[in-house]
Coordinates of C-alpha atoms in Angstrom, one line a residue:
Chain E
X1 CA 0.0 0.0 0.0
X2 CA 1.1 3.6 -0.4
X3 CA 2.4 5.2 2.7
X4 CA 3.5 8.7 3.3
X5 CA 7.3 9.0 4.0
X6 CA 8.0 8.4 7.7
X7 CA 9.0 11.1 10.1
X8 CA 12.7 10.1 10.4
X9 CA 14.0 13.1 8.5
X10 CA 12.2 15.5 10.8
X11 CA 13.6 14.5 14.2
X12 CA 17.0 16.2 13.9
X13 CA 15.3 19.2 12.3
X14 CA 13.1 20.0 15.2
X15 CA 15.8 20.1 17.9
X16 CA 15.8 23.7 19.1
X17 CA 19.0 25.4 20.0
X18 CA 19.6 26.1 23.6
X19 CA 20.0 29.7 24.8
X20 CA 21.9 28.9 27.9
X21 CA 25.5 27.8 27.2
X22 CA 27.9 30.6 27.2
X23 CA 25.1 33.1 27.3
X24 CA 26.5 35.6 29.8
X25 CA 30.0 35.5 28.3
X26 CA 28.6 36.2 24.8
X27 CA 26.8 39.3 26.1
X28 CA 29.6 41.2 27.8
X29 CA 29.3 44.8 26.6
X30 CA 27.4 44.0 23.5
X31 CA 24.0 44.4 25.0
X32 CA 24.3 48.2 24.6
X33 CA 23.5 47.7 20.9
X34 CA 20.1 46.3 21.8
X35 CA 19.0 49.0 24.1
X36 CA 17.0 51.0 21.5
X37 CA 15.1 47.9 20.4
X38 CA 14.3 46.5 23.8
X39 CA 13.7 50.0 25.2
X40 CA 11.2 50.7 22.5
X41 CA 9.5 47.3 22.8
X42 CA 9.4 47.7 26.6
X43 CA 7.8 51.1 26.4
X44 CA 5.3 50.6 23.6
X45 CA 4.6 46.9 23.6
X46 CA 5.5 45.0 26.8
X47 CA 4.7 47.6 29.5
X48 CA 1.2 48.5 28.1
X49 CA 0.2 44.9 27.9
X50 CA 1.7 44.1 31.3
X51 CA -0.3 47.0 32.7
X52 CA -3.5 45.5 31.3
X53 CA -2.6 42.0 32.5
X54 CA -1.8 43.1 36.1
X55 CA -4.9 45.3 36.1
X56 CA -7.0 42.4 35.1
X57 CA -6.0 40.6 38.3
X58 CA -6.7 43.6 40.5
X59 CA -9.8 45.3 41.9
X60 CA -10.3 49.0 42.1
X61 CA -8.3 49.1 45.3
X62 CA -5.4 47.4 43.8
X63 CA -5.5 44.1 45.6
X64 CA -5.4 40.7 43.9
X65 CA -8.7 39.3 42.6
X66 CA -10.1 37.0 40.0
X67 CA -13.4 38.9 40.1
X68 CA -12.8 40.6 36.8
X69 CA -12.6 37.3 34.9
X70 CA -15.7 36.1 36.8
X71 CA -17.5 39.2 35.6
X72 CA -16.7 38.3 32.0
X73 CA -19.5 35.7 32.5
X74 CA -22.2 38.4 32.3
X75 CA -24.6 37.6 29.4
X76 CA -23.5 40.6 27.3
X77 CA -19.8 39.8 27.3
X78 CA -20.3 36.1 26.9
X79 CA -22.5 36.8 24.0
X80 CA -19.8 39.0 22.5
X81 CA -17.2 36.3 22.9
X82 CA -19.5 33.7 21.5
X83 CA -20.3 35.8 18.5
X84 CA -16.7 36.6 17.9
X85 CA -15.6 33.0 18.2
X86 CA -18.4 31.8 15.9
X87 CA -17.7 34.5 13.3
X88 CA -14.0 33.8 13.4
X89 CA -14.4 30.1 13.2
X90 CA -16.9 30.3 10.4
X91 CA -14.9 32.8 8.3
X92 CA -11.7 30.9 8.9
X93 CA -13.4 27.6 7.8
X94 CA -14.7 29.3 4.7
X95 CA -11.4 31.0 4.0
X96 CA -9.5 27.7 4.6
X97 CA -11.7 25.7 2.3
X98 CA -11.9 28.2 -0.5
X99 CA -8.2 29.1 -0.1
X100 CA -7.1 25.5 -0.4
X101 CA -9.3 24.9 -3.4
X102 CA -8.0 28.0 -5.0
X103 CA -4.4 27.0 -4.2
X104 CA -5.1 23.5 -5.7
X105 CA -6.5 25.1 -8.8
X106 CA -3.8 27.7 -9.3
X107 CA -0.7 25.6 -8.3
X108 CA -1.6 22.0 -9.1
X109 CA -4.5 22.4 -11.5
X110 CA -2.6 22.4 -14.8
X111 CA -3.6 26.0 -15.7
X112 CA -1.5 28.3 -17.9
X113 CA 1.6 29.4 -16.0
X114 CA 0.6 33.1 -15.9
X115 CA -2.4 32.3 -13.7
X116 CA -0.4 31.7 -10.6
X117 CA 1.6 34.9 -10.4
X118 CA -1.5 36.9 -11.1
X119 CA -3.4 35.4 -8.2
X120 CA -0.4 35.6 -5.9
X121 CA 0.1 39.3 -6.6
X122 CA -3.5 40.0 -6.3
X123 CA -3.7 38.0 -3.0
X124 CA -0.9 40.2 -1.6
X125 CA -3.0 43.2 -2.3
X126 CA -6.4 41.7 -1.2
X127 CA -5.1 40.3 2.1
X128 CA -4.1 43.9 2.9
X129 CA -7.3 45.3 1.7
X130 CA -9.1 44.9 5.0
X131 CA -10.6 47.7 7.0
X132 CA -12.9 50.5 6.0
X133 CA -12.5 50.6 2.2
X134 CA -13.4 46.9 2.1
X135 CA -16.6 47.5 3.9
X136 CA -17.4 50.3 1.4
X137 CA -16.7 47.9 -1.5
X138 CA -19.1 45.3 -0.1
X139 CA -21.8 47.9 0.6
X140 CA -21.6 49.0 -3.1
X141 CA -21.8 45.3 -4.1
X142 CA -24.2 43.6 -1.8
X143 CA -25.8 46.5 0.1
X144 CA -29.5 47.2 -0.4
X145 CA -28.8 49.1 -3.6
X146 CA -25.5 47.4 -4.3
X147 CA -24.7 46.3 -7.8
X148 CA -25.3 42.5 -7.3
X149 CA -28.4 43.1 -5.3
X150 CA -29.9 45.3 -8.0
X151 CA -28.8 43.0 -10.8
X152 CA -30.3 40.0 -9.1
X153 CA -33.6 42.0 -8.6
X154 CA -33.9 43.6 -12.0
X155 CA -32.5 40.9 -14.2
X156 CA -33.2 37.7 -12.4
X157 CA -36.2 38.8 -10.4
X158 CA -34.6 37.5 -7.2
X159 CA -34.9 39.6 -4.1
X160 CA -31.7 38.9 -2.1
X161 CA -32.8 40.7 1.0
X162 CA -36.3 39.2 0.8
X163 CA -34.6 35.8 0.8
X164 CA -33.1 36.5 4.1
X165 CA -29.6 37.8 3.2
X166 CA -28.4 40.9 5.0
X167 CA -24.9 42.3 4.5
X168 CA -25.0 43.7 8.0
X169 CA -25.6 40.3 9.6
X170 CA -23.5 37.4 10.6
X171 CA -23.4 35.9 7.0
X172 CA -22.8 39.2 5.4
X173 CA -19.8 40.0 7.7
X174 CA -18.4 36.5 7.2
X175 CA -18.7 36.9 3.4
X176 CA -16.9 40.3 3.6
X177 CA -14.1 38.7 5.8
X178 CA -13.7 36.1 3.1
X179 CA -12.3 38.8 0.8
X180 CA -9.1 39.0 2.9
X181 CA -9.2 35.5 4.4
X182 CA -9.1 33.6 1.1
X183 CA -6.1 35.4 -0.3
X184 CA -4.2 35.1 3.0
X185 CA -4.9 31.4 2.9
X186 CA -3.6 31.1 -0.6
X187 CA -0.4 33.0 0.3
X188 CA 0.4 30.9 3.4
X189 CA -0.7 27.5 2.0
X190 CA 1.1 27.9 -1.3
X191 CA 4.5 26.7 0.0
X192 CA 2.9 23.5 1.4
X193 CA 1.2 22.8 -1.9
X194 CA 4.5 23.4 -3.6
X195 CA 6.0 20.9 -1.2
X196 CA 4.0 18.0 -2.5
X197 CA 6.6 16.2 -4.4
X198 CA 5.8 14.7 -7.8
X199 CA 7.7 11.5 -6.8
X200 CA 5.1 10.8 -4.2
X201 CA 2.3 10.9 -6.8
X202 CA 4.3 8.8 -9.1
X203 CA 5.1 6.3 -6.4
X204 CA 1.5 6.1 -5.5
X205 CA 0.5 5.6 -9.1
X206 CA 3.0 2.9 -9.6
X207 CA 1.6 1.1 -6.6
X208 CA -1.8 1.3 -8.2
X209 CA -3.4 4.1 -6.3
X210 CA -6.0 6.2 -8.1
X211 CA -6.4 9.9 -7.8
X212 CA -8.7 9.7 -4.8
X213 CA -6.5 7.3 -2.9
X214 CA -3.4 9.5 -3.6
X215 CA -5.2 12.5 -2.1
X216 CA -6.7 10.6 0.8
X217 CA -3.7 8.6 1.8
X218 CA -0.7 10.7 0.8
X219 CA -1.4 14.4 -0.1
X220 CA -4.0 15.3 2.5
X221 CA -2.1 13.7 5.5
X222 CA 1.0 15.6 4.5
X223 CA -1.0 18.8 4.1
X224 CA -3.1 18.5 7.2
X225 CA -0.7 20.2 9.7
X226 CA -0.3 23.1 7.3
X227 CA -4.0 23.5 6.6
X228 CA -4.8 23.2 10.3
X229 CA -2.1 25.8 11.2
X230 CA -3.3 28.2 8.5
X231 CA -6.8 27.8 9.7
X232 CA -5.8 28.9 13.2
X233 CA -4.0 31.9 11.7
X234 CA -7.1 32.9 9.8
X235 CA -9.1 32.4 13.0
X236 CA -6.8 34.9 14.9
X237 CA -6.9 37.2 11.9
X238 CA -10.7 37.4 12.0
X239 CA -10.8 37.5 15.7
X240 CA -8.7 40.7 16.0
X241 CA -10.5 42.5 13.1
X242 CA -12.3 45.7 14.1
X243 CA -12.3 48.3 11.4
X244 CA -14.1 46.2 8.7
X245 CA -17.0 45.2 11.0
X246 CA -17.2 48.7 12.5
X247 CA -17.4 50.4 9.1
X248 CA -19.9 47.8 7.9
X249 CA -22.3 47.7 10.8
X250 CA -21.4 50.6 13.1
X251 CA -21.4 49.3 16.6
X252 CA -24.5 47.2 16.2
X253 CA -22.5 44.0 15.6
X254 CA -21.2 43.3 19.1
X255 CA -18.0 41.3 18.6
X256 CA -15.4 41.5 21.3
X257 CA -13.2 44.1 19.7
X258 CA -16.2 46.3 19.1
X259 CA -17.3 45.9 22.8
X260 CA -13.9 46.9 24.0
X261 CA -13.7 49.7 21.4
X262 CA -16.9 51.2 22.7
X263 CA -15.9 50.9 26.3
X264 CA -12.7 52.8 25.6
X265 CA -14.3 55.3 23.3
X266 CA -17.1 56.1 25.7
X267 CA -14.5 57.2 28.2
X268 CA -16.9 56.1 30.9
X269 CA -14.9 53.2 32.2
X270 CA -17.0 52.6 35.2
X271 CA -14.9 49.5 35.6
X272 CA -11.6 49.7 33.8
X273 CA -10.4 46.4 35.4
X274 CA -13.3 44.6 33.6
X275 CA -12.0 46.2 30.4
X276 CA -8.5 44.8 31.2
X277 CA -10.0 41.3 31.6
X278 CA -11.8 41.7 28.3
X279 CA -8.5 42.7 26.6
X280 CA -6.5 39.9 28.3
X281 CA -9.2 37.4 27.1
X282 CA -8.6 38.6 23.6
X283 CA -4.9 38.4 23.8
X284 CA -5.1 34.9 25.3
X285 CA -7.3 33.7 22.4
X286 CA -5.0 35.3 19.8
X287 CA -1.9 33.9 21.6
X288 CA -3.2 30.3 21.8
X289 CA -4.3 30.2 18.2
X290 CA -1.1 31.7 16.9
X291 CA 1.1 29.4 19.1
X292 CA -0.7 26.3 17.7
X293 CA -0.2 27.8 14.2
X294 CA 3.6 28.1 14.8
X295 CA 3.8 24.6 16.3
X296 CA 1.9 23.1 13.4
X297 CA 3.9 25.1 10.9
X298 CA 7.2 23.6 12.2
X299 CA 5.6 20.2 12.0
X300 CA 4.5 20.9 8.4
X301 CA 7.8 22.2 7.2
X302 CA 9.5 18.9 7.5
X303 CA 8.0 17.9 4.2
X304 CA 9.3 21.0 2.5
X305 CA 13.0 20.3 2.6
Chain X
X1 CA -3.6 7.5 -14.5
X2 CA -0.2 7.1 -16.0
X3 CA -0.9 8.3 -19.5
X4 CA 0.6 11.7 -20.4
X5 CA -2.5 12.9 -22.3
X6 CA -3.5 16.3 -21.0
X7 CA -7.2 16.9 -20.5
X8 CA -8.7 20.4 -20.1
X9 CA -8.6 21.3 -16.4
X10 CA -12.3 21.9 -16.0
X11 CA -12.4 21.9 -12.2
X12 CA -9.5 24.2 -11.8
X13 CA -10.8 26.6 -14.4
X14 CA -14.2 26.7 -12.7
X15 CA -12.6 27.4 -9.3
X16 CA -10.4 30.1 -10.8
X17 CA -13.2 31.8 -12.6
X18 CA -15.5 31.8 -9.6
X19 CA -12.8 33.2 -7.2
X20 CA -11.8 35.8 -9.8
X21 CA -15.3 37.0 -10.0
X22 CA -15.6 37.0 -6.2
X23 CA -12.6 39.3 -6.1
X24 CA -13.4 41.4 -9.1
X25 CA -17.1 42.0 -8.8
X26 CA -16.9 44.0 -5.6
X27 CA -14.2 46.2 -7.2
X28 CA -16.2 46.7 -10.3
X29 CA -19.4 47.4 -8.3
X30 CA -17.5 49.9 -6.2
X31 CA -16.0 51.6 -9.2
X32 CA -19.4 51.8 -11.0
X33 CA -21.1 53.1 -7.9
X34 CA -18.4 55.8 -7.5
X35 CA -19.2 57.1 -11.0
X36 CA -23.0 57.6 -10.3
X37 CA -22.9 60.7 -8.3
X38 CA -24.4 62.9 -11.0
X39 CA -27.8 61.5 -11.9
X40 CA -28.2 60.1 -15.3
X41 CA -24.5 60.1 -16.4
X42 CA -21.3 58.6 -15.4
X43 CA -18.7 61.1 -14.1
X44 CA -15.8 61.5 -11.8
X45 CA -17.8 63.9 -9.7
X46 CA -17.4 62.0 -6.5
X47 CA -13.7 61.8 -6.9
X48 CA -13.6 65.6 -7.5
X49 CA -15.8 66.1 -4.5
X50 CA -13.4 64.0 -2.4
X51 CA -10.2 65.7 -3.6
X52 CA -11.6 69.2 -3.2
X53 CA -12.5 68.5 0.4
X54 CA -10.3 70.4 2.9
X55 CA -10.8 67.7 5.6
X56 CA -9.7 65.0 3.1
X57 CA -6.5 66.9 2.3
X58 CA -5.8 67.6 6.0
X59 CA -6.3 64.0 7.0
X60 CA -4.2 62.7 4.1
X61 CA -1.4 65.1 5.1
X62 CA -1.6 64.0 8.7
X63 CA -1.6 60.3 7.9
X64 CA 1.2 60.7 5.4
X65 CA 3.4 62.4 7.9
X66 CA 2.5 60.0 10.7
X67 CA 3.2 57.0 8.4
X68 CA 6.5 58.4 7.2
X69 CA 7.5 59.1 10.8
X70 CA 6.6 55.5 11.6
X71 CA 8.8 54.3 8.8
X72 CA 11.8 56.4 10.0
X73 CA 11.4 55.4 13.6
X74 CA 10.8 51.7 12.6
X75 CA 13.9 51.7 10.5
X76 CA 15.9 53.4 13.2
X77 CA 14.9 50.8 15.7
X78 CA 15.0 47.7 13.6
X79 CA 18.0 48.1 11.3
X80 CA 20.7 48.6 13.9
X81 CA 19.2 45.8 16.0
X82 CA 19.0 43.3 13.2
X83 CA 22.6 44.1 12.3
X84 CA 23.8 43.9 15.9
X85 CA 22.0 40.7 16.6
X86 CA 23.4 39.0 13.5
X87 CA 26.9 40.3 14.1
X88 CA 27.5 40.1 17.8
X89 CA 24.6 38.3 19.6
X90 CA 23.3 35.5 17.4
X91 CA 22.2 33.7 20.4
X92 CA 19.7 36.4 21.2
X93 CA 18.1 36.1 17.8
X94 CA 15.2 33.9 18.9
X95 CA 14.4 36.4 21.6
X96 CA 14.4 39.4 19.3
X97 CA 12.4 37.5 16.8
X98 CA 9.9 36.6 19.4
X99 CA 9.5 40.2 20.5
X100 CA 9.2 41.3 16.9
X101 CA 6.4 38.8 16.3
X102 CA 4.5 39.7 19.5
X103 CA 2.4 42.4 17.8
X104 CA 0.7 39.7 15.7
X105 CA -1.0 38.4 18.8
X106 CA -2.0 41.7 20.2
X107 CA -5.0 43.3 18.6
X108 CA -4.6 47.1 17.9
X109 CA -7.6 47.8 20.2
X110 CA -5.8 46.1 23.1
X111 CA -2.6 47.9 22.3
X112 CA -4.1 51.3 22.3
X113 CA -6.1 50.5 25.4
X114 CA -2.8 49.8 27.2
X115 CA -1.4 53.1 25.8
X116 CA -4.3 55.1 27.1
X117 CA -4.2 53.6 30.5
X118 CA -0.4 53.5 30.9
X119 CA 0.3 57.0 29.5
X120 CA -2.9 58.6 30.8
X121 CA -3.1 61.8 32.9
X122 CA -1.8 60.5 36.2
X123 CA 1.0 58.2 34.9
X124 CA 4.8 58.5 34.9
X125 CA 4.8 59.7 31.3
X126 CA 1.5 61.5 30.6
X127 CA 1.8 61.4 26.8
X128 CA -1.9 61.6 26.1
X129 CA -2.2 65.0 27.8
X130 CA -0.7 66.9 24.8
X131 CA -1.5 66.5 21.2
X132 CA 2.3 66.2 20.4
X133 CA 2.5 63.4 23.0
X134 CA -0.5 61.6 21.5
X135 CA 1.1 61.9 18.1
X136 CA 4.2 60.2 19.5
X137 CA 2.0 57.4 20.8
X138 CA 0.2 57.0 17.5
X139 CA 3.5 56.8 15.6
X140 CA 4.9 54.3 18.2
X141 CA 1.8 52.3 17.7
X142 CA 2.2 52.2 14.0
X143 CA 5.8 51.1 14.4
X144 CA 4.6 48.3 16.7
X145 CA 1.9 47.1 14.3
X146 CA 4.4 47.0 11.5
X147 CA 7.3 45.6 13.5
X148 CA 6.8 41.9 12.5
X149 CA 7.0 42.8 8.8
X150 CA 9.7 45.4 9.1
X151 CA 11.9 43.1 11.1
X152 CA 11.4 40.1 8.9
X153 CA 12.1 42.2 5.8
X154 CA 15.3 43.8 7.1
X155 CA 16.5 40.5 8.6
X156 CA 16.1 38.8 5.3
X157 CA 18.0 41.6 3.7
X158 CA 20.8 41.1 6.2
X159 CA 20.9 37.4 5.4
X160 CA 21.5 38.2 1.8
X161 CA 24.8 40.1 2.4
X162 CA 27.9 39.1 4.2
X163 CA 27.7 41.4 7.2
X164 CA 30.8 40.1 8.9
X165 CA 33.1 40.7 6.0
X166 CA 31.6 44.0 5.2
X167 CA 32.0 45.1 8.8
X168 CA 35.6 43.9 9.0
X169 CA 36.4 45.6 5.8
X170 CA 34.9 48.9 7.0
X171 CA 36.6 48.7 10.3
X172 CA 40.0 47.9 8.9
X173 CA 39.6 51.0 6.7
X174 CA 39.1 52.9 9.9
X175 CA 35.4 53.5 9.9
X176 CA 33.6 54.0 13.2
X177 CA 30.7 51.8 14.2
X178 CA 28.2 54.5 13.3
X179 CA 29.9 55.1 10.0
X180 CA 29.9 51.4 9.3
X181 CA 26.1 51.2 9.9
X182 CA 25.2 54.3 8.0
X183 CA 27.7 54.1 5.2
X184 CA 28.0 50.4 4.6
X185 CA 25.2 48.4 6.1
X186 CA 22.3 50.8 5.4
X187 CA 23.0 51.1 1.7
X188 CA 23.3 47.4 1.3
X189 CA 20.0 46.6 2.9
X190 CA 18.3 49.7 1.5
X191 CA 15.9 47.7 -0.7
X192 CA 14.9 45.5 2.2
X193 CA 14.1 48.6 4.3
X194 CA 12.2 50.2 1.4
X195 CA 10.2 47.0 1.0
X196 CA 9.4 47.0 4.7
X197 CA 8.6 50.7 4.5
X198 CA 5.9 50.3 1.9
X199 CA 4.3 47.6 4.0
X200 CA 4.4 49.9 7.0
X201 CA 2.9 52.6 4.9
X202 CA 0.0 50.5 3.8
X203 CA -0.6 49.3 7.3
X204 CA -0.6 52.7 9.0
X205 CA -2.0 55.0 6.3
X206 CA -5.6 54.1 6.6
X207 CA -5.4 52.7 10.1
X208 CA -8.5 53.3 12.1
X209 CA -8.5 51.9 15.6
X210 CA -5.4 53.6 17.0
X211 CA -6.1 57.0 15.4
X212 CA -9.7 56.9 16.4
X213 CA -9.2 56.0 20.1
X214 CA -6.3 58.4 20.4
X215 CA -8.5 61.0 18.8
X216 CA -6.1 62.0 16.0
X217 CA -7.3 63.7 12.7
X218 CA -6.1 60.8 10.6
X219 CA -7.4 59.3 7.4
X220 CA -9.0 56.2 8.9
X221 CA -11.4 58.0 11.2
X222 CA -12.2 60.3 8.3
X223 CA -13.1 57.3 6.1
X224 CA -15.5 56.1 8.8
X225 CA -17.0 59.5 9.1
X226 CA -17.6 60.0 5.4
X227 CA -19.0 56.5 5.2
X228 CA -21.7 57.6 7.6
X229 CA -22.4 61.0 6.0
X230 CA -22.2 60.4 2.2
X231 CA -23.2 57.9 -0.4
X232 CA -20.9 58.1 -3.4
X233 CA -17.7 59.5 -1.9
X234 CA -17.0 56.3 0.2
X235 CA -17.0 54.3 -3.0
X236 CA -14.5 56.7 -4.6
X237 CA -12.3 56.6 -1.5
X238 CA -12.5 52.8 -1.5
X239 CA -11.2 52.7 -5.1
X240 CA -8.5 55.2 -4.3
X241 CA -7.4 53.1 -1.2
X242 CA -7.3 50.0 -3.3
X243 CA -5.1 51.7 -5.9
X244 CA -2.9 53.0 -3.1
X245 CA -2.5 49.5 -1.5
X246 CA -1.9 48.1 -4.9
X247 CA 0.9 50.6 -5.6
X248 CA 2.4 49.9 -2.2
X249 CA 2.4 46.1 -2.7
X250 CA 3.8 46.3 -6.2
X251 CA 6.6 48.6 -5.0
X252 CA 7.2 46.3 -2.0
X253 CA 7.6 43.4 -4.4
X254 CA 9.9 45.3 -6.6
X255 CA 12.2 46.2 -3.8
X256 CA 12.0 42.9 -2.0
X257 CA 13.1 41.0 -5.1
X258 CA 15.9 43.4 -5.9
X259 CA 19.4 42.4 -5.3
X260 CA 21.6 44.9 -3.3
X261 CA 23.5 47.3 -5.5
X262 CA 21.3 46.9 -8.6
X263 CA 19.9 50.0 -10.2
X264 CA 16.4 51.0 -9.1
X265 CA 15.0 51.3 -12.6
X266 CA 17.5 49.7 -15.0
X267 CA 15.8 50.9 -18.1
X268 CA 15.6 54.5 -17.1
X269 CA 19.0 55.2 -18.6
X270 CA 19.3 53.0 -21.6
X271 CA 22.8 51.7 -22.5
X272 CA 22.6 52.8 -26.1
X273 CA 22.9 56.4 -26.8
X274 CA 19.7 56.5 -28.9
X275 CA 18.1 59.1 -26.8
X276 CA 20.9 61.5 -27.0
X277 CA 20.1 63.9 -29.8
X278 CA 23.1 64.9 -32.0

């Protein structure tokens, strides 16, 4: 039967270099050169986050408490987290599926060779085309008087909004996110698709596998860590997005970033420590999904040597 | 399976056509919508209206300056560090890399929340009390947001040249450390820096969350405002933004794939003297 190459070649690769030996002797006076970088990072990256994290574990009097996290369990905030997670999961799933399909078509699909660079360049642009202009573009497309809505109504006699679609709802926002999720997926999954070696397919074919068997037993198992990892990256990408959804729906669509945004903007932080907990919750979710992404990526890279 | 005969790739073509329309239809719809400001004809009236607006020009100017400041500050922080780490402290590379990647897990709204609380009125460094101080925070925030990309770009640029030899050569010719960095290393990684710079620009130019919460008159908050007030101008602005991002990305690509020392636009000065009129 066909089997994927075993993991032998990966073991020596994953050994991480230790920081410890000769660490202090290597530093000597050289640390001075790193003062600007670490000073800057400390002031504008580490300390602000540290401030929020410590604040999240304190009450108004400054003593230690877990109360703020307990208060996250209020219906409003739980609903915001739930909505954010569902939206991010859904848009990441959609982005992963369509991105992999697109990657398959563009890289392995036997299309003319100019198709790939065109899509890759465009993806570079589209994955950066998030935020407010993207919201405007989708309003002009699928809003109540958007081009597609009007064409469907006038030409095909199909009332999109009558059929239950609304750009300013869950599905609409997810579809808008797809505009930057799918290109991002294409960009990060392309190396993995390139890593599928022709020899594996040939070997599988010689052993009598058909196309389906090759994909099910060789290609997909090799791709799985990459795809899962990219999925988590897309999840984090959607989870942290604020500008797009804000421009699209104002503040009616209460995902976690919007809730936090409103709390800061209102300047009526009746309980800033609760805000800290909200922020820390976001960072934890982003950190977990990004960490798993990195772990899976290192696992996946063993096939790409 | 084994036969070499090529069949027409129906499935791939279908996928590519469908995704291409998903990408292009919103752009076309936006463009068409932006032309409809004058009833009954297609015109660039909405673009004219946008460009003639004083607020638009003011926010563009503010965001341009803020983004350029972020590029300068980012380069000043990242380039010497990447150089120093590669040359003297390679063991610290994972640490620096980790710090440079941290912004990817911190949403902008959380970052600015930390700024507002940490540098608020009763803090050790009350930056938010003055508009100059808030501008500093804004620029610092832009640098942080673009740090992962800037660092990656510059570090890749450093990998492409032989830093050790260049440094030794410069030092044996009597150059000071500063001179080595500004006179030898900087020019050699210039295209990497410029490539990171365009990415920084595209990140910070239309940025909304930081600018809005720090209450700065930047382009991002202006976009949101006009999206609420007007109908056709937002579409025109979306098209202009897309064009700007496109330009930034193309320029980034150009500089990222350029080898150190090559001419920027090789065809600008043709080798033959055809142009020279006798």
